[in-house]
Short mmCIF file of C-alpha atoms and ligand atoms in Angstrom, two decimals:
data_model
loop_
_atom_site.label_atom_id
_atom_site.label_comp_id
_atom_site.label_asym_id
_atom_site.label_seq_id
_atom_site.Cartn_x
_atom_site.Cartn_y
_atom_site.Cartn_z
CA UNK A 249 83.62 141.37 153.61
CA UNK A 250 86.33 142.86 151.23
CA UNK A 251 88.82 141.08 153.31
CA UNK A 252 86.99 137.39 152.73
CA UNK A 253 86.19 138.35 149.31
CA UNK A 254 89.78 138.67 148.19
CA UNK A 255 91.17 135.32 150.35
CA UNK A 256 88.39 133.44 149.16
CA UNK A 257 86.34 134.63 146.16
CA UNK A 258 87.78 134.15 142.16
CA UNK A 259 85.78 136.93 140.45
CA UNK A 260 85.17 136.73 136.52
CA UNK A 261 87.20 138.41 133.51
CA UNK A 262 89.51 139.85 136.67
CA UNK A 263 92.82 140.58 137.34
CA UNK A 264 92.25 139.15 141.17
CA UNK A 265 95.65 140.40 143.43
CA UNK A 266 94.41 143.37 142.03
CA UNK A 267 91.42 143.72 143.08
CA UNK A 268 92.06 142.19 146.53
CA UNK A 269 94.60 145.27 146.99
CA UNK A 270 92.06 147.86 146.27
CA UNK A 271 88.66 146.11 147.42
CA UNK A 272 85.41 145.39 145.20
CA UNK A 273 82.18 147.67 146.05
CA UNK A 274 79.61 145.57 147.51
CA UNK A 275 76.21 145.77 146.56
CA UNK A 276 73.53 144.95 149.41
CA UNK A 277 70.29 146.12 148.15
CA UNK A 278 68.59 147.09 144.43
CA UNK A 279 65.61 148.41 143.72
CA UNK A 280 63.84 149.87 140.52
CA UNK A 281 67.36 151.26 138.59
CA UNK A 282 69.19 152.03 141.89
CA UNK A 283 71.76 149.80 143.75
CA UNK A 284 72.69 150.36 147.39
CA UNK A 285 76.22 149.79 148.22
CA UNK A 286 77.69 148.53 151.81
CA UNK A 287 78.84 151.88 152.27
CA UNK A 288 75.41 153.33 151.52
CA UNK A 289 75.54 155.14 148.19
CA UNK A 290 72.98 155.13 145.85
CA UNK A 291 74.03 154.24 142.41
CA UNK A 292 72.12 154.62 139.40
CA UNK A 293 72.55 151.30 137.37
CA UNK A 294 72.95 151.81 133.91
CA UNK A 295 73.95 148.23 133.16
CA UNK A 296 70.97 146.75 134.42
CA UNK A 297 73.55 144.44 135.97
CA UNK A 298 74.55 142.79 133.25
CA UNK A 299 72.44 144.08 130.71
CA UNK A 300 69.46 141.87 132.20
CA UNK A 301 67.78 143.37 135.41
CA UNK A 302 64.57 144.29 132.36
CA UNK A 303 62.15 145.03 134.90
CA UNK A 304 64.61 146.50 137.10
CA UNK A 305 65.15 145.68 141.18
CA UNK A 306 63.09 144.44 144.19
CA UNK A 307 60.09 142.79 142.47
CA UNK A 308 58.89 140.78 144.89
CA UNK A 309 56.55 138.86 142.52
CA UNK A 310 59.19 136.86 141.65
CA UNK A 311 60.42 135.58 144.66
CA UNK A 312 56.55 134.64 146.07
CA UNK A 313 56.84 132.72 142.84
CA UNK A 314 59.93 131.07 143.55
CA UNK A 315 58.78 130.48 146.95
CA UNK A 316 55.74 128.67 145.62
CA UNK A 317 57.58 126.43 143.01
CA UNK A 318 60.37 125.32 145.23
CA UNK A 319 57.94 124.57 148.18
CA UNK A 320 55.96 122.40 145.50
CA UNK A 321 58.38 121.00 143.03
CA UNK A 322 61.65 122.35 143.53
CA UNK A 323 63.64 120.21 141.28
CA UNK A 324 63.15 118.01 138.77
CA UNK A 325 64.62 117.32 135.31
CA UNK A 326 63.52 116.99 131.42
CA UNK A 327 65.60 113.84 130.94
CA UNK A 328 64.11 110.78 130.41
CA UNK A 329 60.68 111.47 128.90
CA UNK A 330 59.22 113.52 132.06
CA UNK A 331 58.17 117.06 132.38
CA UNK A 332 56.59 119.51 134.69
CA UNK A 333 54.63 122.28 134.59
CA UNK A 334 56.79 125.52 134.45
CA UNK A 335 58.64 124.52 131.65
CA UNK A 336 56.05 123.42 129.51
CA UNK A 337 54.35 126.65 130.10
CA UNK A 338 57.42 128.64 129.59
CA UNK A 339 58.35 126.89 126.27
CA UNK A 340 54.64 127.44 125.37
CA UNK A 341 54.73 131.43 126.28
CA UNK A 342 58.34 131.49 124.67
CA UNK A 343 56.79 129.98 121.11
CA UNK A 344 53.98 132.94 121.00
CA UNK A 345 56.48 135.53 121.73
CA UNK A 346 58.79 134.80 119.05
CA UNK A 347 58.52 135.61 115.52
CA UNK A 348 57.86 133.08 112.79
CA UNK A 349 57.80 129.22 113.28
CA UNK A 350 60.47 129.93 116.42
CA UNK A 351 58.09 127.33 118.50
CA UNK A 352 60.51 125.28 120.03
CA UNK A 353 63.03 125.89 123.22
CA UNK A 354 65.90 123.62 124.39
CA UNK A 355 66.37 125.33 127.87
CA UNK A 356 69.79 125.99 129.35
CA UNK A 357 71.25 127.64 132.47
CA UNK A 358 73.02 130.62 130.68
CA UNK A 359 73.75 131.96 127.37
CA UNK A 360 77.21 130.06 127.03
CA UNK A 361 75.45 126.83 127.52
CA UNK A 362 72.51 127.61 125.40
CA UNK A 363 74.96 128.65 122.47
CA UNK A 364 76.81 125.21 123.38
CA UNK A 365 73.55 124.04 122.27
CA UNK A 366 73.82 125.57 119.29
CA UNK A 367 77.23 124.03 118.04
CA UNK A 368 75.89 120.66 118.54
CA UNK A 369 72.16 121.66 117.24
CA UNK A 370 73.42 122.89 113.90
CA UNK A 371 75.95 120.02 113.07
CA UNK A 372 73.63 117.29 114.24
CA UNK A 373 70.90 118.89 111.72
CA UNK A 374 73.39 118.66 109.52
CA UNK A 375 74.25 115.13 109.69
CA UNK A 376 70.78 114.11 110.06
CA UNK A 377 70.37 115.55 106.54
CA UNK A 378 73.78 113.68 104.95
CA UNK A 379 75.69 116.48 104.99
CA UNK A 380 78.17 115.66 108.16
CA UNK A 381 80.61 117.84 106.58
CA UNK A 382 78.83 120.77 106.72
CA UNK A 383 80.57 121.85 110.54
CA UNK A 384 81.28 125.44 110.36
CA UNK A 385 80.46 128.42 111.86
CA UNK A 386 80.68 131.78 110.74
CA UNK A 387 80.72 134.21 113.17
CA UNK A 388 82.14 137.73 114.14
CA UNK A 389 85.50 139.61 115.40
CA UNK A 390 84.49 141.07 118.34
CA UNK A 391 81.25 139.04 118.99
CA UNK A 392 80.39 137.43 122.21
CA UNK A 393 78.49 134.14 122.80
CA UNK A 394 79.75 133.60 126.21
CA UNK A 395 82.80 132.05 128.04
CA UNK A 396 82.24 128.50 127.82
CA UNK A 397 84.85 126.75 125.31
CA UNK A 398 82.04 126.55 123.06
CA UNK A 399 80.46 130.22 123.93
CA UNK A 400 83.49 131.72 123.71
CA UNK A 401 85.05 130.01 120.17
CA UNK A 402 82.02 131.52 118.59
CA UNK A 403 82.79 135.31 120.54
CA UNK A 404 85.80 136.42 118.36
CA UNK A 405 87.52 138.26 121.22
CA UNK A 406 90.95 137.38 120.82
CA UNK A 407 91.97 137.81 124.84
CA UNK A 408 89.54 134.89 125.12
CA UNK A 409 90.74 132.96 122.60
CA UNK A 410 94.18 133.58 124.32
CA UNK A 411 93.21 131.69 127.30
CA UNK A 412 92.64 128.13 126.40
CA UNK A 413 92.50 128.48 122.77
CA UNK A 414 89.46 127.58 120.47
CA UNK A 415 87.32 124.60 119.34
CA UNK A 416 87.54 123.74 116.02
CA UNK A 417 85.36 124.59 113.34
CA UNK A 418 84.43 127.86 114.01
CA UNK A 419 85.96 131.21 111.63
CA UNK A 420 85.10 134.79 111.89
CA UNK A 421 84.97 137.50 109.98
CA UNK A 422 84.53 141.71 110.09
CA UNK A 423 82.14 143.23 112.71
CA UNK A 424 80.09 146.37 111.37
CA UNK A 425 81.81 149.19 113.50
CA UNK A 426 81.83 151.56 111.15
CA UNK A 427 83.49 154.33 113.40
CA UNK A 428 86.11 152.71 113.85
CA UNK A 429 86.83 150.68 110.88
CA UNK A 430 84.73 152.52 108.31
CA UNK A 431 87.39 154.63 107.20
CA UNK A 432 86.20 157.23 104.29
CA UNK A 433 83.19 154.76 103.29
CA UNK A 434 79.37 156.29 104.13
CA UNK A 435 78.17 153.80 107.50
CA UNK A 436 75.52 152.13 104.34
CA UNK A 437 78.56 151.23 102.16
CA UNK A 438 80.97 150.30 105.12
CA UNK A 439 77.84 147.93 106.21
CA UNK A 440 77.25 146.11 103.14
CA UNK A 441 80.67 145.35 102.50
CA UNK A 442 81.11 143.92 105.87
CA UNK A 443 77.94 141.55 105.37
CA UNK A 444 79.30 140.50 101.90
CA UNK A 445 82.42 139.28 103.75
CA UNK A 446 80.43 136.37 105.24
CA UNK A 447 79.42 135.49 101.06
CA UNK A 448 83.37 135.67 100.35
CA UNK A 449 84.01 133.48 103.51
CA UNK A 450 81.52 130.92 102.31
CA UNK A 451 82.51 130.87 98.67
CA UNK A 452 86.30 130.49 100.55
CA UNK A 453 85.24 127.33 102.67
CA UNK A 454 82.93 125.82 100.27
CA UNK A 455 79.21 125.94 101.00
CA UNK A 456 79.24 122.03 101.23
CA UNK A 457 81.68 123.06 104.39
CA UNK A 458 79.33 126.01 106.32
CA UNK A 459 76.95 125.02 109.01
CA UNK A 460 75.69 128.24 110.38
CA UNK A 461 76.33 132.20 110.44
CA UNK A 462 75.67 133.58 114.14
CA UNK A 463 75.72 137.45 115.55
CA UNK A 464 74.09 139.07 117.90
CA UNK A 465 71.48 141.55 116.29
CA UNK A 466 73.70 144.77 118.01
CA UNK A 467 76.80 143.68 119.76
CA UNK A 468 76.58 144.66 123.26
CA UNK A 469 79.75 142.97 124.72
CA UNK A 470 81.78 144.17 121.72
CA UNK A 471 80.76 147.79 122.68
CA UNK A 472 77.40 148.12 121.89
CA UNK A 473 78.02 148.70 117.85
CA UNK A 474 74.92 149.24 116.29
CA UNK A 475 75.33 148.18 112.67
CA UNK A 476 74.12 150.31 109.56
CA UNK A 477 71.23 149.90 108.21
CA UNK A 478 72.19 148.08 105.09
CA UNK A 479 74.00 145.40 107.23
CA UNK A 480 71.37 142.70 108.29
CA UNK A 481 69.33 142.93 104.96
CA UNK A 482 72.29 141.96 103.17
CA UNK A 483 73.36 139.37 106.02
CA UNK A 484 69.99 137.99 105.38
CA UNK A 485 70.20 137.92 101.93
CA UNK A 486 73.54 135.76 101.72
CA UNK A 487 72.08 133.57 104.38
CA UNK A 488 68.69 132.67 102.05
CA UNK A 489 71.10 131.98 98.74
CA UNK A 490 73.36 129.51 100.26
CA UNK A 491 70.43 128.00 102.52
CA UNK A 492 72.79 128.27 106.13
CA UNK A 493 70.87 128.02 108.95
CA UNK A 494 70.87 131.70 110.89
CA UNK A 495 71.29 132.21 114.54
CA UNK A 496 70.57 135.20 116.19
CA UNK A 497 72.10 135.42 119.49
CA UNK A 498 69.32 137.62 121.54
CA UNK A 499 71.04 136.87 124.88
CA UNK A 500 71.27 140.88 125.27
CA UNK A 501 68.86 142.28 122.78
CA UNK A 502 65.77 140.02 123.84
CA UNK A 503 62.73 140.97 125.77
CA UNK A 504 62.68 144.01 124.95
CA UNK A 505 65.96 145.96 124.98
CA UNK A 506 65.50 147.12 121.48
CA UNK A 507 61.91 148.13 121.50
CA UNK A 508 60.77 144.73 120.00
CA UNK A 509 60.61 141.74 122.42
CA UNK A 510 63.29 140.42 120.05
CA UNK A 511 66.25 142.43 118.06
CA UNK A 512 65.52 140.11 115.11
CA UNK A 513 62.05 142.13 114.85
CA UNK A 514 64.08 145.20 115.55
CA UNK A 515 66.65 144.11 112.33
CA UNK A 516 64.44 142.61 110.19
CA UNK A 517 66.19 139.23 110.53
CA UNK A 518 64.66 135.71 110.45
CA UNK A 519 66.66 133.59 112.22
CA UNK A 520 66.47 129.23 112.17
CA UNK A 521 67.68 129.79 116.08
CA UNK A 522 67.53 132.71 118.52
CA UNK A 523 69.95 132.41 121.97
CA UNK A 524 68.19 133.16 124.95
CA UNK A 525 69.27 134.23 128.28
CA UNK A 526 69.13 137.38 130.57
CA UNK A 527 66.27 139.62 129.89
CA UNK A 528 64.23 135.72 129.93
CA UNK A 529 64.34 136.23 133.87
CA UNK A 530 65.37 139.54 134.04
CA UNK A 531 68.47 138.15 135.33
CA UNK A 532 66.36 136.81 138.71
CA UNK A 533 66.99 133.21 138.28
CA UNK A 534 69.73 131.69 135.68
CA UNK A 535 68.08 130.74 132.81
CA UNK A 536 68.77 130.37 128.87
CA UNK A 537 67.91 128.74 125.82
CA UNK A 538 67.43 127.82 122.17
CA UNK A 539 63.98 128.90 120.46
CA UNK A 540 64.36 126.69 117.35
CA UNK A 541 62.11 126.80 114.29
CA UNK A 542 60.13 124.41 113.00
CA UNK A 543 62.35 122.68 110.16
CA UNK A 544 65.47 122.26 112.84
CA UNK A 545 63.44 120.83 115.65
CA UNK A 546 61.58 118.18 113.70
CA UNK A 547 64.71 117.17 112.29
CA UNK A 548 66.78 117.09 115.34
CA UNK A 549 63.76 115.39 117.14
CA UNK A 550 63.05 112.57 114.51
CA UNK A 551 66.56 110.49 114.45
CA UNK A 552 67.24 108.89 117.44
CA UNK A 553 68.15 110.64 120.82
CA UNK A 554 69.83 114.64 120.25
CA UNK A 555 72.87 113.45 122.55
CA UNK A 556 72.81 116.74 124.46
CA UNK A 557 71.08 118.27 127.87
CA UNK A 558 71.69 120.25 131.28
CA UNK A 559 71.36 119.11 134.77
CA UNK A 560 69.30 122.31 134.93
CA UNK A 561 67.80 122.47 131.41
CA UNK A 562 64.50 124.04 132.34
CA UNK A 563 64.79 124.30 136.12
CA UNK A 564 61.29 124.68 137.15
CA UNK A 565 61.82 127.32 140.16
CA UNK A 566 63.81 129.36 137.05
CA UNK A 567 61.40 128.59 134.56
CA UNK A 568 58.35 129.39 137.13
CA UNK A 569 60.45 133.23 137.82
CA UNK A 570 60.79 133.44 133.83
CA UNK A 571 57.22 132.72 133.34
CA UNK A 572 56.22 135.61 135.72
CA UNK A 573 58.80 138.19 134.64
CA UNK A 574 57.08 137.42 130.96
CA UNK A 575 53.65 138.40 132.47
CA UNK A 576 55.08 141.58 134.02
CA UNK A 577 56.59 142.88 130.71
CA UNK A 578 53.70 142.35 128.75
CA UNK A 579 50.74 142.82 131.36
CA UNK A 580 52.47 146.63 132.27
CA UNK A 581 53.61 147.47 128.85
CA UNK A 582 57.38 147.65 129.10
CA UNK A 583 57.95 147.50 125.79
CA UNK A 584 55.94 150.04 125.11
CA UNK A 585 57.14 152.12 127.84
CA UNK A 586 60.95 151.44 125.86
CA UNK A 587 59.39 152.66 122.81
CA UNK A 588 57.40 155.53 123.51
CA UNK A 589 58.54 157.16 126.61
CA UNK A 590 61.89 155.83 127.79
CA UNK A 591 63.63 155.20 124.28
CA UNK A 592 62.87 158.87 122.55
CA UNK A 593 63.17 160.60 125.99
CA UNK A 594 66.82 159.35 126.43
CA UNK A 595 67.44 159.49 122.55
CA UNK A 596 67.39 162.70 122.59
CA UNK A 597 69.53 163.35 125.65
CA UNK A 598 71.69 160.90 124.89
CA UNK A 599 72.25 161.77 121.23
CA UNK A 600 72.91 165.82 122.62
CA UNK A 601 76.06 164.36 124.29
CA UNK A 602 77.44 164.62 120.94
CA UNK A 603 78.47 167.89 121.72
CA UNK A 604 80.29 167.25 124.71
CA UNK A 605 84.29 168.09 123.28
CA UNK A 606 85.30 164.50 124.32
CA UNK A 607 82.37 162.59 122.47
CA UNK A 608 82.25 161.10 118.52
CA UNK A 609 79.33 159.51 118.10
CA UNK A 610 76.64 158.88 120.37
CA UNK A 611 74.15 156.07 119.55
CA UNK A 612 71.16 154.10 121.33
CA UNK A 613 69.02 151.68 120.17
CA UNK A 614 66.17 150.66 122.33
CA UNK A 615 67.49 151.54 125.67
CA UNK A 616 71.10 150.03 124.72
CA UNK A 617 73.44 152.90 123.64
CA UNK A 618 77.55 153.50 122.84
CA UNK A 619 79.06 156.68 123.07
CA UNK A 620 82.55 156.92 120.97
CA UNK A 621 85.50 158.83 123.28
CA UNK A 622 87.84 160.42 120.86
CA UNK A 623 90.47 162.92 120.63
CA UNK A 624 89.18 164.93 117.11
CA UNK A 625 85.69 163.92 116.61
CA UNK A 626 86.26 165.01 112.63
CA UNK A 627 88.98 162.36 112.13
CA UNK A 628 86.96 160.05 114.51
CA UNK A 629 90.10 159.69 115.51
CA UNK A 630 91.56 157.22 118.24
CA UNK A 631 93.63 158.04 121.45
CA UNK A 632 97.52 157.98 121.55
CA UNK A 633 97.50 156.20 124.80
CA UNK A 634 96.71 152.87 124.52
CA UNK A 635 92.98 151.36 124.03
CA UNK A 636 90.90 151.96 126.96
CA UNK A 637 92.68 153.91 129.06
CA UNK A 638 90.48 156.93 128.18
CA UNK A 639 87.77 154.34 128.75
CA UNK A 640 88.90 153.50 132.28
CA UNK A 641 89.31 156.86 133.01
CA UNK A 642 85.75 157.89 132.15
CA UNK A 643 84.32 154.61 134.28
CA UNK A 644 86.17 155.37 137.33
CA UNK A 645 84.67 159.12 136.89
CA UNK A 646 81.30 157.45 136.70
CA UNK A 647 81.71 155.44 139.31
CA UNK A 648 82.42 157.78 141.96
CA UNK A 649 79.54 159.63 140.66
CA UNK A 650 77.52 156.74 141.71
CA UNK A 651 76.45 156.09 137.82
CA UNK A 652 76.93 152.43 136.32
CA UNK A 653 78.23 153.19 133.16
CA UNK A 654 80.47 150.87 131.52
CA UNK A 655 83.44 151.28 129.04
CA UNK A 656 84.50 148.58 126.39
CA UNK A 657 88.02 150.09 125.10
CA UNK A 658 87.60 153.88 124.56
CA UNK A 659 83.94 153.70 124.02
CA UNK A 660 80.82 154.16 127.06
CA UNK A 661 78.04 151.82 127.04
CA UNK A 662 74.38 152.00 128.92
CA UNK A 663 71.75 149.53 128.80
CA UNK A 664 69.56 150.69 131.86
CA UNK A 665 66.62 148.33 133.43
CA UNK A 666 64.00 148.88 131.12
CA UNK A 667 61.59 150.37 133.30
CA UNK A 668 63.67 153.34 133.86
CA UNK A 669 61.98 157.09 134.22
CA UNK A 670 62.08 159.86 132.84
CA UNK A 671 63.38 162.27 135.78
CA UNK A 672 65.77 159.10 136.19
CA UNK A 673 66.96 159.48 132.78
CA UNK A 674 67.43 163.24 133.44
CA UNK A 675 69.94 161.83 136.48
CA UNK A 676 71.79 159.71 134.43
CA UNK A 677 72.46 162.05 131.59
CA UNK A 678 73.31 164.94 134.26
CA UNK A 679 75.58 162.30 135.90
CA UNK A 680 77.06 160.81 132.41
CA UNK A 681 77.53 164.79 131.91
CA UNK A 682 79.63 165.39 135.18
CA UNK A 683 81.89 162.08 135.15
CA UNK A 684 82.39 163.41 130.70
CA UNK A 685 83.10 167.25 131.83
CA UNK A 686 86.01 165.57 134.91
CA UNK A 687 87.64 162.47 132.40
CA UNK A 688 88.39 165.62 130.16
CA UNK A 689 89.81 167.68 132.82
CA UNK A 690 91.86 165.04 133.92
CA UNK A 691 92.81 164.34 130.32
CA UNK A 692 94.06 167.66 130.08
CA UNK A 693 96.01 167.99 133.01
CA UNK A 694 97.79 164.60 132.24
CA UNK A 695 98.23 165.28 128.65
CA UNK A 696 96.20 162.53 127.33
CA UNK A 697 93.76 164.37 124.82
CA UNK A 698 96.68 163.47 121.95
CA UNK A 699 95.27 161.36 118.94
CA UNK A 700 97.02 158.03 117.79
N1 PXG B 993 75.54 135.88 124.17
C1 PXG B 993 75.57 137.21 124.32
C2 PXG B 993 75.17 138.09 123.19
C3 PXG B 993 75.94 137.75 125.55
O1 PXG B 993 75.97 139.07 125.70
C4 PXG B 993 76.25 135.51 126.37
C5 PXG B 993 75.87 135.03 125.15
C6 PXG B 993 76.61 134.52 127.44
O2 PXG B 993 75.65 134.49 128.42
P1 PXG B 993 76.03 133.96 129.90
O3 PXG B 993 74.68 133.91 130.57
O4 PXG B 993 76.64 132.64 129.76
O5 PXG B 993 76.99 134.95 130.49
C7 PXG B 993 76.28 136.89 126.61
C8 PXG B 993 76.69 137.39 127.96
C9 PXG B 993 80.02 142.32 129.39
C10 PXG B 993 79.44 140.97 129.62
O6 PXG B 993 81.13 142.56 129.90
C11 PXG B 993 78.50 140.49 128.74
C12 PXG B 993 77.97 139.22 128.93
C13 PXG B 993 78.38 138.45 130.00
C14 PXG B 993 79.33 138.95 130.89
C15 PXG B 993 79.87 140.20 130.70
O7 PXG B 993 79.40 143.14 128.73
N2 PXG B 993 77.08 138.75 128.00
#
């Protein structure tokens, strides 16, 4: 299989000779938070794949209800003034989940495509209101919003942006990492004076210029960089004065990550448009989307056709899966299970890694968390070698200690399914521990604990 996988299989955001020289694991079987490999270890996954196995493995619910829909209706589209039955029910169950007058969903096949939506959504508003020259988005350094053209112009990763360059119309400014970028500022005053950047960046473009500000509530991509506390208020404030529509992109933080079903609830934010993806199926069926309020729907819906739509916009056998994982998160409480057992009984494990000699900052939100790899945790200092080797290092250490734990530059990042134990969080931490306690060693011996 490793043999046909490198002749014949292009894998994402990979270097591919590469891999085909040293062989990808193959997964074979999940269930709850563990993975099965070909070669028969059992891995803890702390990604919940990719942040979106929320009810974790092997529910079999899901596929007797996929079984059911495709044996009845397997296909058919939302073009052309027909429905069915999942959809409707799913945009119905989607409308009394979110908060406010978020009633409306434009379904997609992924995140990318449902913030492709978005683009188009927030200039045809717009232009349906006579302001066609209000086209801009403001979004973030080191967001993500996916690798389409579109998804990826609004992510402000510049290795993206590298490959195939950007569509127009879209700026970014500051992301609220205070440990890295902080500086001497307190985390409140580091946060505020990133959210005022997006006021200076409007005031720069013009108002009459500025469509939209999007972020995701934490950004998980970008390292899982939970922003202060005085960051979204203010955020929200700006947004209200100069009347831009707000989109929260909830691809990661909805249904439940953070402890709310949304990370708007979480933040306090009240977004015009949330992105939806992932955690909508719990990653069992592709599925995304745009929950729209009120005000943006009626206007997009009430001038002539909104030029825009997906072969699979709303597939019922995805929408059918969605509907069901929705009923298992809130008919067994998984939310509350984040926020009572699983999110202080890792918080407090988590946040004790802090004193490992290798770790800054340790940080979870929900059951999405960052840990901060530095050199001299006093100076928060970064690592001489260049960014992410440390990172690497601590992955591969993971790794063979059969614990999904991923690494965005220098920093660790979990998200684990959300139904995840307790005496499986005490296997993770002991594991995170282990793969910490060997990256140093190996530091050491190589002469890589020297800061920049
Ligand atoms: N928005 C956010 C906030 C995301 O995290 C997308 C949009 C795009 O969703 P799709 O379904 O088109 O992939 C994402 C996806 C990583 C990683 O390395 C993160 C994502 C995807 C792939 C890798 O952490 N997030």
């Amino acid at each position: 299989m490793q043999a046909l996988d490198a002749k014949h299989h292009m894998h994402p955001f990979t270097e591919n000779a590469a891999l085909a020289r040293k062989g990808a694991r193959i997964m074979v079987r999940g269930e709850g938070v563990w993975l099965t490999d070909s070669e028969g270890h059992r891995i803890l996954d702390g990604m919940a794949g990719l942040w979106c196995t929320n009810i974790g493995y092997g529910r079999k619910e899901l596929g007797d209800v996929a079984k059911r829909q495709m044996d009845e209706l397997a296909y058919y589209n939302t073009f052309f003034q027909t429905s069915h039955v999942p959809a409707i029910a799913l945009a119905a169950k989607l409308a009394e989940l979110a908060p406010g007058d978020l009633n409306h969903t434009f379904f997609a096949g992924s995140g990318s495509e449902a913030n492709d939506t978005n683009i188009r959504a927030v200039r045809r508003y717009w232009d349906i209101k006579g302001q066609p020259e209000k086209r801009v988005i403001i979004a973030r350094t080191n967001g993500y919003h996916g690798s389409t053209m579109g998804g990826g112009s609004l992510g402000g990763m510049a290795p993206i942006h590298a490959h195939g360059g950007k569509i127009d119309g879209i700026v970014h400014i500051g992301e609220p990492n205070w440990w890295a970028q902080g500086g001497d500022m307190t985390p409140e005053a580091f946060g505020l004076m990133r959210a005022q950047e997006l006021e200076a960046k409007i005031l720069e473009l013009g108002v009459e210029k500025v469509a939209a500000f999007i972020g995701e509530p934490v950004q998980g991509a970008g390292g899982v960089i939970i922003p202060p506390s005085t960051y979204w208020p203010e955020i929200q404030r700006i947004v209200d004065k100069y009347g831009i529509l707000l989109i929260a992109d909830e691809v990661i933080t909805g249904f439940g990550r953070t402890g709310n079903w949304f990370g708007s609830e979480t933040f306090g934010i009240r977004p015009h448009i949330m992105t939806i993806a992932k955690g909508l199926s719990s990653g069992y069926q592709p599925i995304g989307g745009s929950i729209m309020c009120d005000e943006v729907a009626e206007i997009l819906g009430s001038h002539g056709d909104f030029n825009h739509g997906y072969t699979y916009s709303g597939h019922p056998v995805a929408a059918a899966v969605a509907l069901e994982n929705l009923r298992i998160i809130e008919e067994e409480g998984i939310i509350e299970h984040v926020r009572n057992v699983a999110h202080p009984y890792l918080n407090e494990r988590w946040q004790a890694l802090a004193d490992h000699p290798l770790v800054g900052e340790a940080k979870l939100v929900g059951l999405m968390g960052s840990i901060a790899l530095t050199p001299n945790k006093a100076t928060r200092a970064k690592f001489a070698s260049e960014t992410g080797t440390v990172g690497y290092r601590c992955r591969e250490r993971c790794f063979a200690n059969n614990l999904i734990m991923r690494h965005v530059g220098d920093r660790m990042i979990i998200a684990p399914p959300l139904v995840i134990r307790p005496e499986e969080i005490d296997v993770l931490i002991a594991r995170a521990r282990k793969s910490l306690d060997e990256c140093y060693a190996g530091l050491k011996d190589d002469g890589l604990l020297k800061a920049a």
